[in-house]
PDB file of C-alpha atoms in Angstrom:
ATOM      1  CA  UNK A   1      -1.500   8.139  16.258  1.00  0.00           C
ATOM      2  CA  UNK A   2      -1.443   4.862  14.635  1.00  0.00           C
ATOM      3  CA  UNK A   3       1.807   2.798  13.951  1.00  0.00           C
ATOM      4  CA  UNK A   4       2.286   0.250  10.755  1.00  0.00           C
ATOM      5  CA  UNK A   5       4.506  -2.459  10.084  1.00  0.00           C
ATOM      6  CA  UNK A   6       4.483  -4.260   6.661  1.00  0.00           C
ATOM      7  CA  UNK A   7       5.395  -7.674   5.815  1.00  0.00           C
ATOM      8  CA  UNK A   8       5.067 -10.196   3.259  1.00  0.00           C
ATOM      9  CA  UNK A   9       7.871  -8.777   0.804  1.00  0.00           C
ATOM     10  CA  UNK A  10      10.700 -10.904  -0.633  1.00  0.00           C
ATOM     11  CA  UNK A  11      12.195 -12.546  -4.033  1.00  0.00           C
ATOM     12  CA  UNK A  12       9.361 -13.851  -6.678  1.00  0.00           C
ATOM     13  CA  UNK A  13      10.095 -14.785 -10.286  1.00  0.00           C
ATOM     14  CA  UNK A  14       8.580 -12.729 -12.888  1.00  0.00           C
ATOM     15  CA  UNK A  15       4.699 -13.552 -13.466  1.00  0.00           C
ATOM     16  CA  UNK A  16       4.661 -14.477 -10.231  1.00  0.00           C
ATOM     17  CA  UNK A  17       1.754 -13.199  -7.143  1.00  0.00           C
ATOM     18  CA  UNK A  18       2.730 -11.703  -3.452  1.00  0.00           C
ATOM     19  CA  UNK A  19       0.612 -10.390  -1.477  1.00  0.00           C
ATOM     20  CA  UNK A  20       1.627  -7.755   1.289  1.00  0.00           C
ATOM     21  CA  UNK A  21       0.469  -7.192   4.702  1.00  0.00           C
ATOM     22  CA  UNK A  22       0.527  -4.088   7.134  1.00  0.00           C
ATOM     23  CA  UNK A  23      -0.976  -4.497  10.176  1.00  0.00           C
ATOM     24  CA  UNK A  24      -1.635  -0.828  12.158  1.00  0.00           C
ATOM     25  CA  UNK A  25      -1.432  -0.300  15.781  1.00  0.00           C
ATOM     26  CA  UNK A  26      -2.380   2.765  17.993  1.00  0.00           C
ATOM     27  CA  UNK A  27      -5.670   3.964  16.968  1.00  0.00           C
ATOM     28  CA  UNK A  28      -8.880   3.488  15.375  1.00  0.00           C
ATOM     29  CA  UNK A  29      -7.806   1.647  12.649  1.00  0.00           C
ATOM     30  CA  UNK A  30     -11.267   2.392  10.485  1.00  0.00           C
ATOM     31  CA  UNK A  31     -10.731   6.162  10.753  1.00  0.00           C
ATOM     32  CA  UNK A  32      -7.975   5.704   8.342  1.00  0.00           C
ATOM     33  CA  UNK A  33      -7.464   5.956   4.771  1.00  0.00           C
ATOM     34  CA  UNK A  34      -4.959   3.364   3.617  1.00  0.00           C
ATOM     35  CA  UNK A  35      -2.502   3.366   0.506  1.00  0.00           C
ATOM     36  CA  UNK A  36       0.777   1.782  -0.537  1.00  0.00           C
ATOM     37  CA  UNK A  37       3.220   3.114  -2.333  1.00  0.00           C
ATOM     38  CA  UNK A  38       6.548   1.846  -3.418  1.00  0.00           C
ATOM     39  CA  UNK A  39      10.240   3.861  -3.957  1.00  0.00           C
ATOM     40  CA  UNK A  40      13.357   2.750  -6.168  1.00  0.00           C
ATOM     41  CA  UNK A  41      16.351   4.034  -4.980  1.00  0.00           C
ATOM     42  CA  UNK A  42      17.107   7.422  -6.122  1.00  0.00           C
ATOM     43  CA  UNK A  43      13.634   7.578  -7.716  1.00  0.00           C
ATOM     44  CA  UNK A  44      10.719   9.492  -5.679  1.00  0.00           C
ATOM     45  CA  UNK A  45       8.032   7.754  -4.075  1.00  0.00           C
ATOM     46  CA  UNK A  46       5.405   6.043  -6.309  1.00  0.00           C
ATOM     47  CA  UNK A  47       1.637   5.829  -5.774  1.00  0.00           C
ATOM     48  CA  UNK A  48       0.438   1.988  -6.169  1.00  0.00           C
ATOM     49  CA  UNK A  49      -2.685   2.104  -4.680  1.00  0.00           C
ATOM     50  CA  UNK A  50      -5.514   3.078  -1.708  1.00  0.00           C
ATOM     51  CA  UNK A  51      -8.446   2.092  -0.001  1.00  0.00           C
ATOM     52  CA  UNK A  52     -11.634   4.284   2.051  1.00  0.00           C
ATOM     53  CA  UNK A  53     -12.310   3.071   5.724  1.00  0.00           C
ATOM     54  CA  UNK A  54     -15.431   1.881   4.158  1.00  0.00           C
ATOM     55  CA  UNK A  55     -13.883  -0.307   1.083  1.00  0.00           C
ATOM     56  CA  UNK A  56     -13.336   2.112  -1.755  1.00  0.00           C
ATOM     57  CA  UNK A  57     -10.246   1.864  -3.801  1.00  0.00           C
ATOM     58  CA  UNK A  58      -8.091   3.693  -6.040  1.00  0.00           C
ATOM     59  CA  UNK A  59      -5.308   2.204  -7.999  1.00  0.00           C
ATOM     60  CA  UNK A  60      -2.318   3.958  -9.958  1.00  0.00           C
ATOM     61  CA  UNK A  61      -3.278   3.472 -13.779  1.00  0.00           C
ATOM     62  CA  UNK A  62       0.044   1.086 -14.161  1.00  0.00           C
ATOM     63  CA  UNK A  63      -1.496  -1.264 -11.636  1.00  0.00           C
ATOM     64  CA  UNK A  64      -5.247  -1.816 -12.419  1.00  0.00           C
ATOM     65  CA  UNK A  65      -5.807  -4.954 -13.309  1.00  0.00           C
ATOM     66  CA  UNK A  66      -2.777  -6.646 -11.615  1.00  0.00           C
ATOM     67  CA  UNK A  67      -2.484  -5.386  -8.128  1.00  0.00           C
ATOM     68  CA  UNK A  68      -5.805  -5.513  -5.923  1.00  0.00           C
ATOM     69  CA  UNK A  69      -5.492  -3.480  -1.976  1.00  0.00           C
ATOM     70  CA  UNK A  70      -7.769  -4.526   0.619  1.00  0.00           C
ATOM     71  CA  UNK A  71      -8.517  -4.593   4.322  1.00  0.00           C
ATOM     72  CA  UNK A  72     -10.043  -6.194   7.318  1.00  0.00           C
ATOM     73  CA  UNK A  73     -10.892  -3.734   9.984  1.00  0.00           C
ATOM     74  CA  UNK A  74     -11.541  -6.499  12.351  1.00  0.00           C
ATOM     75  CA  UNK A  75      -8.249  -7.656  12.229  1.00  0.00           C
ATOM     76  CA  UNK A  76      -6.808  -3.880  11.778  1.00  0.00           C
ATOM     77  CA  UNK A  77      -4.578  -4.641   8.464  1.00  0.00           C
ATOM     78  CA  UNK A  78      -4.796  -4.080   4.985  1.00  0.00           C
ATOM     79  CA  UNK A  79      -3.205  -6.018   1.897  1.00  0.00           C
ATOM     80  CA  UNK A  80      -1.901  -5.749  -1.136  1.00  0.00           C
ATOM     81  CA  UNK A  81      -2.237  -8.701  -3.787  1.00  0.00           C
ATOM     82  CA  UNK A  82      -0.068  -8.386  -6.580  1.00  0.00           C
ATOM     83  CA  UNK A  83       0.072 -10.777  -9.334  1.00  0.00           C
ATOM     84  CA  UNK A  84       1.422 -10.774 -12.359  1.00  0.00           C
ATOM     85  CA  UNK A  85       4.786  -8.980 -11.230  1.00  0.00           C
ATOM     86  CA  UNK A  86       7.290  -7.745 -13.311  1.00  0.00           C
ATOM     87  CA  UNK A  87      10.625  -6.889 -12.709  1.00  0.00           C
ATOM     88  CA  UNK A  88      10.195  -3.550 -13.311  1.00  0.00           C
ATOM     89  CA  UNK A  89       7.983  -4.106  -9.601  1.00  0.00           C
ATOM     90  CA  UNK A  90      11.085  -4.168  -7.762  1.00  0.00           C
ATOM     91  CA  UNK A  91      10.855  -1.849  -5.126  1.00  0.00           C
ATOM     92  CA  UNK A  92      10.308  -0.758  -1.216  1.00  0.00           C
ATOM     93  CA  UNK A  93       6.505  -0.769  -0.464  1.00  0.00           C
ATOM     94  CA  UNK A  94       5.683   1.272   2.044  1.00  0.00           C
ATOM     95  CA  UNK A  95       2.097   1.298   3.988  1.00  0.00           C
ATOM     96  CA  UNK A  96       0.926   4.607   4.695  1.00  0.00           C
ATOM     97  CA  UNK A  97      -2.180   5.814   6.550  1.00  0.00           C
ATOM     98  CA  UNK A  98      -4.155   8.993   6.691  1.00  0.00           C
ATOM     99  CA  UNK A  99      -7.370  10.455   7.812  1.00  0.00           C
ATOM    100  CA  UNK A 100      -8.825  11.872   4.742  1.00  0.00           C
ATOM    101  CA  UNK A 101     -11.870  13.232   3.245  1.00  0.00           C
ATOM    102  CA  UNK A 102     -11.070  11.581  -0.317  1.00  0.00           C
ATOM    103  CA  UNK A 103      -8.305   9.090  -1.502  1.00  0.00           C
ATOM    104  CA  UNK A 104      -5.141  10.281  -2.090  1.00  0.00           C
ATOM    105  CA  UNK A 105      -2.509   9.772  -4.593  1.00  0.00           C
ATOM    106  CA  UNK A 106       0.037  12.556  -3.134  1.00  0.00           C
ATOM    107  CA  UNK A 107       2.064  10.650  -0.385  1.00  0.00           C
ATOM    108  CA  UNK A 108       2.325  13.977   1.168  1.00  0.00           C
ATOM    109  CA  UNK A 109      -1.136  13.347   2.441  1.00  0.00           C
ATOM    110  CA  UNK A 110      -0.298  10.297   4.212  1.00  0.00           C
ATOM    111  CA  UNK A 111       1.391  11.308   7.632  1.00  0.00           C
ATOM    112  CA  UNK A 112       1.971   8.069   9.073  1.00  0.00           C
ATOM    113  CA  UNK A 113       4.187   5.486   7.325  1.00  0.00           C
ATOM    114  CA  UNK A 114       5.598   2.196   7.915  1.00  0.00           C
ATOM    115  CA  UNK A 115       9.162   1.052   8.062  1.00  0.00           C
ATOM    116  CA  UNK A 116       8.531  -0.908   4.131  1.00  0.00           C
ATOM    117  CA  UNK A 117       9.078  -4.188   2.932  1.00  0.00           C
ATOM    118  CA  UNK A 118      11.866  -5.415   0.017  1.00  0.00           C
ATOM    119  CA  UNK A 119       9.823  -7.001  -2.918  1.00  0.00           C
ATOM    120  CA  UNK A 120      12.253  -7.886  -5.584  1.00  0.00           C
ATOM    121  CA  UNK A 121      10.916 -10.106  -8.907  1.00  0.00           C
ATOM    122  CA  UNK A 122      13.518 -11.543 -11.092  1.00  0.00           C
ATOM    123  CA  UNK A 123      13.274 -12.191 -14.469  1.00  0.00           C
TER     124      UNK A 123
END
């Protein structure tokens, strides 16, 4: 079972980059599927982005372009770069992990989750 705490959230003005960090624990971390996904209060949990043990990617269509997820299995974390942030951005994102055949957009695939991290942009 593998444990993940984010980090790397915070305030950033509008236009602005931050890149996230969640660094696993507890198991292979290269068996895993990685994604992040974000939640607004009262809103359900939102797909941003995942990445294959071996370095493919899938990205929500909102965040090609602007957000990039990657990881280093050496060092057992993956990342999420966002630039470009918008307000609309503001949310919890949440590091999830799974052991899956394909990527995954449904966060119902993703058993494992970390506590999240507060990124808030400001306009």
């Amino acid at each position: 079972q593998v444990q993940l705490v984010e980090s790397g959230g915070g305030l950033v003005q509008a236009g602005g980059s931050r890149r996230l960090s969640c660094a696993a624990s507890g198991d292979t971390f290269s068996r895993y599927t990685m994604g992040w996904f974000r939640q607004v209060s009262g809103k359900e949990r939102e797909f941003v982005a995942a990445i294959s043990w071996s370095g493919r990617t899938l990205y929500a269509d909102s965040m090609k372009g602007r957000f990039a997820i990657s990881r280093d299995n050496a060092k057992n974390t993956v990342y999420l770069q966002m630039n470009s942030l918008k307000p609309e951005d503001t949310a919890v994102y949440y590091c999830a992990a799974a052991i899956l055949y394909r990527l995954a957009k449904d966060p119902s695939q993703y058993p494992y989750w970390g506590q999240g991290t507060q990124v808030t942009v400001s306009s």
